[in-house]
Tab-separated table of C-alpha atoms in Angstrom:
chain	number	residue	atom	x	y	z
A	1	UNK	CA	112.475	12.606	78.913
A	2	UNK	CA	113.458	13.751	75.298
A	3	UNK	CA	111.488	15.792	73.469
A	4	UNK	CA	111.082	14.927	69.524
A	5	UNK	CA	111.538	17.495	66.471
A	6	UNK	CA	111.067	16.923	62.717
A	7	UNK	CA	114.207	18.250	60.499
A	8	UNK	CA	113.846	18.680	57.193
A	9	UNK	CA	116.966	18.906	54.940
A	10	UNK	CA	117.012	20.435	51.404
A	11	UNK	CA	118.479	17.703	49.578
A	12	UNK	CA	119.804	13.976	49.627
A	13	UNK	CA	123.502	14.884	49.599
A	14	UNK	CA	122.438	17.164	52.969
A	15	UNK	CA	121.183	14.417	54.710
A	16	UNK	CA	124.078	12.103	53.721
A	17	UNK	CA	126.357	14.641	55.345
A	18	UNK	CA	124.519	15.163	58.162
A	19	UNK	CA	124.951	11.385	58.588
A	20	UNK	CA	128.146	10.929	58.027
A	21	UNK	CA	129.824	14.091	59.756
A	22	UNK	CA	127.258	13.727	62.874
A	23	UNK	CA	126.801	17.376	62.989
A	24	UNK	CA	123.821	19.760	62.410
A	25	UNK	CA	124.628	22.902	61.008
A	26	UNK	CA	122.589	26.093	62.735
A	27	UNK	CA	122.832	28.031	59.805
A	28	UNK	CA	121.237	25.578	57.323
A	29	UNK	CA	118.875	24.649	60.079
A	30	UNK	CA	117.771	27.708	62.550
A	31	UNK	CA	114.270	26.330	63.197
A	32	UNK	CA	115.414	23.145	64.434
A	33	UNK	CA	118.410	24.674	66.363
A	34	UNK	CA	116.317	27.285	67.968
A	35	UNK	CA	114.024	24.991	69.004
A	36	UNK	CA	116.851	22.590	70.393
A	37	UNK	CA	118.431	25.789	72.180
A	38	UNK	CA	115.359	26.824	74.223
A	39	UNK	CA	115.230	23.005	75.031
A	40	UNK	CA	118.381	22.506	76.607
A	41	UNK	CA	120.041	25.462	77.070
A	42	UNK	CA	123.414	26.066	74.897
A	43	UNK	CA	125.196	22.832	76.232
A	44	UNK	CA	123.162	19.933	76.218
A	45	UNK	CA	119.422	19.248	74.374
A	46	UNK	CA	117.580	16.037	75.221
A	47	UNK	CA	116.575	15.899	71.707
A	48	UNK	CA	115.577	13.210	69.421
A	49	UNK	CA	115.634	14.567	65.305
A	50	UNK	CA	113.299	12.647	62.280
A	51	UNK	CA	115.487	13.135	59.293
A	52	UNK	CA	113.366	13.679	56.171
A	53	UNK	CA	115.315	15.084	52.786
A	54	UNK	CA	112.238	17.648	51.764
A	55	UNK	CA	109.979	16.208	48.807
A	56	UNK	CA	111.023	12.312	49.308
A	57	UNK	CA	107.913	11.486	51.265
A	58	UNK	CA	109.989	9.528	53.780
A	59	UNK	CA	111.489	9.521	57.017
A	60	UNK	CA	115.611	8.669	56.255
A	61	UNK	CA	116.728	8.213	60.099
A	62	UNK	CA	116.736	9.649	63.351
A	63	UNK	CA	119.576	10.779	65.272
A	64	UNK	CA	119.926	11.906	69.119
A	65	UNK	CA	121.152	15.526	70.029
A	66	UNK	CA	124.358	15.257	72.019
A	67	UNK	CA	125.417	18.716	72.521
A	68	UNK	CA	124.334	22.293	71.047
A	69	UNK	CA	126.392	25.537	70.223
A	70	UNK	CA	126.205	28.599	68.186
A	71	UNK	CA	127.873	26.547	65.558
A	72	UNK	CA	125.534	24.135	65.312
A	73	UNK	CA	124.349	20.405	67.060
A	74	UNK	CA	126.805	17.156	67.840
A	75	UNK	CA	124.412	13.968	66.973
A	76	UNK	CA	124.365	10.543	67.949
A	77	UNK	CA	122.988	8.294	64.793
A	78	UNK	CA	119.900	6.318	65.911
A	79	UNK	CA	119.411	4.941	62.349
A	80	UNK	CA	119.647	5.396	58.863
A	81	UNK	CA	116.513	3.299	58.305
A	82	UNK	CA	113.725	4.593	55.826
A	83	UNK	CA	110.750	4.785	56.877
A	84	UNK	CA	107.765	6.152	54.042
A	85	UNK	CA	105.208	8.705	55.407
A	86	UNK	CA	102.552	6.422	53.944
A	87	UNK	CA	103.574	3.731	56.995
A	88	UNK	CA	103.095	6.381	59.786
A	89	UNK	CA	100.017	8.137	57.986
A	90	UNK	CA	98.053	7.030	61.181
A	91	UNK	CA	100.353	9.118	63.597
A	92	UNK	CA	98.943	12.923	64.080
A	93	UNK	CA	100.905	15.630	65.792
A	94	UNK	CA	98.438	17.204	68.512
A	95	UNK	CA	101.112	20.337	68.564
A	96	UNK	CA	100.127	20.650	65.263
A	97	UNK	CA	97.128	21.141	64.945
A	98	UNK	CA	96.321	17.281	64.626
A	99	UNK	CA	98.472	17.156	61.353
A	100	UNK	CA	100.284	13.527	60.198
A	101	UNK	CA	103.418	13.711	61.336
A	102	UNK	CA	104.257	13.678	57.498
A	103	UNK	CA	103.438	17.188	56.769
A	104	UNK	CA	105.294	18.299	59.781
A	105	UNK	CA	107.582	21.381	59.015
A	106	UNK	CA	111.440	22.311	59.732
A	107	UNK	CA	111.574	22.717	63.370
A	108	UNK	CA	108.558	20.867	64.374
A	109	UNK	CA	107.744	19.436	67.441
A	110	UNK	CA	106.240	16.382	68.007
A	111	UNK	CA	104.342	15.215	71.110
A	112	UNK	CA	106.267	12.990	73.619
A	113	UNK	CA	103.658	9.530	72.652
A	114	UNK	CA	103.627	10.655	68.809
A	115	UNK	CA	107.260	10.487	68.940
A	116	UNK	CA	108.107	7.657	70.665
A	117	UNK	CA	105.878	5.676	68.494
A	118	UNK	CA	107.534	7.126	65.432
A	119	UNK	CA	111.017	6.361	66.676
A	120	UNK	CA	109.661	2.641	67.005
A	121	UNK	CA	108.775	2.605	63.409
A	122	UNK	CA	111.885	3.706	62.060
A	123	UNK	CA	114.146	2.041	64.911
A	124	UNK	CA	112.189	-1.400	64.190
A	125	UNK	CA	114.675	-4.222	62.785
A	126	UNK	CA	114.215	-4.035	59.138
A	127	UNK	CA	116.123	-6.927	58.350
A	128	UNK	CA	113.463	-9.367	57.080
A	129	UNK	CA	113.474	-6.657	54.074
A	130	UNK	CA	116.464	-7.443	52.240
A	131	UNK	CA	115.000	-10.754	51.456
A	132	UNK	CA	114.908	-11.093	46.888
A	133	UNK	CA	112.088	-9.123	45.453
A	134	UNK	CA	112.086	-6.145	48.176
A	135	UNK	CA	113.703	-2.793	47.314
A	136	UNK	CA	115.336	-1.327	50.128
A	137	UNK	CA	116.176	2.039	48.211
A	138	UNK	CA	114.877	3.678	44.790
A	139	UNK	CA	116.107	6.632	43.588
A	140	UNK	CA	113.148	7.090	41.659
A	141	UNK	CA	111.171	9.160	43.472
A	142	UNK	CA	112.469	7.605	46.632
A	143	UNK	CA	110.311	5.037	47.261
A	144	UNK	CA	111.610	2.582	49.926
A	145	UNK	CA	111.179	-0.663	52.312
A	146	UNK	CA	108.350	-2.308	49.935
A	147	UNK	CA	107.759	-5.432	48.124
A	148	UNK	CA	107.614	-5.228	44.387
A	149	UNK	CA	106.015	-7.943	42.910
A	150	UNK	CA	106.016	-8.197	39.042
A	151	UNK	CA	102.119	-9.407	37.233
A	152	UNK	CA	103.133	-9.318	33.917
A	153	UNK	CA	106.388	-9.367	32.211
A	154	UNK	CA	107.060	-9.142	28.252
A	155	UNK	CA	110.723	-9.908	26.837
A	156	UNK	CA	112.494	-7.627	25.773
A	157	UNK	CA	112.272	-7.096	22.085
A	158	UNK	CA	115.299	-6.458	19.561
A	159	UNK	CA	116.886	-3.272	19.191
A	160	UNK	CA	115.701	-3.086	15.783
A	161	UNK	CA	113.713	-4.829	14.000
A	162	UNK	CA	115.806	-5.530	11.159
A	163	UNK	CA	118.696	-6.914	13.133
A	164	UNK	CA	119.404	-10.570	12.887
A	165	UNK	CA	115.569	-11.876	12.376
A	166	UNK	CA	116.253	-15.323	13.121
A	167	UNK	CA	119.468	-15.739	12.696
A	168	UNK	CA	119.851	-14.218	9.260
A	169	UNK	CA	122.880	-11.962	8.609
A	170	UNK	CA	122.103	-8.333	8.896
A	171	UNK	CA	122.227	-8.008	5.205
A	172	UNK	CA	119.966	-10.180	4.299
A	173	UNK	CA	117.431	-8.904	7.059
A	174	UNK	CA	117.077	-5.872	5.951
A	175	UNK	CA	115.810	-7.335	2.294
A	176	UNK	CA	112.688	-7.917	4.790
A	177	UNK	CA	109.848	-6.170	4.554
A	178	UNK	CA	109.895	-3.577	7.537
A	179	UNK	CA	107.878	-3.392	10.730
A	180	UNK	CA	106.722	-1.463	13.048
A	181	UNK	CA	108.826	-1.081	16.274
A	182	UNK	CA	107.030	-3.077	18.931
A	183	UNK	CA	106.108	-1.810	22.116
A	184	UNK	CA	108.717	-1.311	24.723
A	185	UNK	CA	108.649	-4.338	27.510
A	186	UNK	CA	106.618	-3.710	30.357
A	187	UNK	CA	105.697	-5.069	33.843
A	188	UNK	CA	103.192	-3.970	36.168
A	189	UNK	CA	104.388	-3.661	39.582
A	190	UNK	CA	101.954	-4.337	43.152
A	191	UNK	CA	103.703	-2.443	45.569
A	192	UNK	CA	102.767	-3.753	48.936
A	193	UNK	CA	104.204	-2.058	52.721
A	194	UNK	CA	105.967	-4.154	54.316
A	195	UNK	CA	104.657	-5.941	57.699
């Protein structure tokens, strides 16, 4: 039966690495390969890993441990899927002191039932979420897998307000008398988890 750990990498370009090159570093991550050493010996670690750039409030994937060495760990992908802590908020770690599995730490690891049922989460098919109005990934602040649905929307108003005021020349606009800039356009945003 594997056992599940939580590893935390510093930034996004880490985790894109990690992804791509299938390989765990044990310098950059001694908690985790500690942890996956006293597991399974130097050779082999029945080890699942929760990806999670530190700061994004999100899981970004899971990958299996294939083999361990000084160097570092060989990894099988699971997924790249994001998952946000605020979908697996419900999920405590009970060798952590009861914590969400969300403010787990470099290293962590989870209980066998709290980690299968995370693994579901992020291993469920997320392909009903590509569907118009959903936002798979946002770099701003790295908010992921929700609906966004836009309330209000305003249009867009001109650059300046002298500019061609309906359809005169740009010369003869600015014989106008001036205004105030209006306010930029805005929407307001519901964002909803998806099902």
């Amino acid at each position: 039966m594997p056992r599940y750990f939580v590893c935390k990498l510093g930034k996004r370009r880490d985790l894109e690495s990690t992804l791509q090159a299938k390989v765990l570093l044990a310098a950059e991550h001694a908690q985790v390969h500690a942890a996956l050493t006293v597991v399974g010996g130097r050779n082999k670690a029945d080890a699942v890993l929760f990806l999670s750039v530190s700061g994004s409030g999100q899981f970004q994937g899971a990958a299996k441990v294939i083999s361990c060495d000084v160097n570092g760990s060989t990894l099988e992908v699971l997924t790249s899927n994001y998952l946000p802590f605020a979908e697996v908020s419900h999920l405590k770690n009970p060798l952590d002191k009861n914590n969400p599995v969300s403010m787990s730490k470099d290293g962590q690891e989870l209980a066998a039932a709290v980690g299968k049922k995370l693994l579901a989460l992020i291993t469920a098919d997320k392909s009903k979420a590509t569907t118009q109005g959903v936002s798979r990934t946002l770099d701003m602040g790295c908010i992921a897998a929700h609906h966004f649905l836009p309330l209000i929307h305003q249009p867009a108003a001109p650059a300046h307000p002298r500019q061609s005021v309906a359809g005169l020349p740009t010369a003869a606009a600015r014989m106008l008398p001036r205004q105030s800039h209006p306010p930029p356009p805005r929407a307001l945003y519901i964002l909803l988890p998806l099902a």
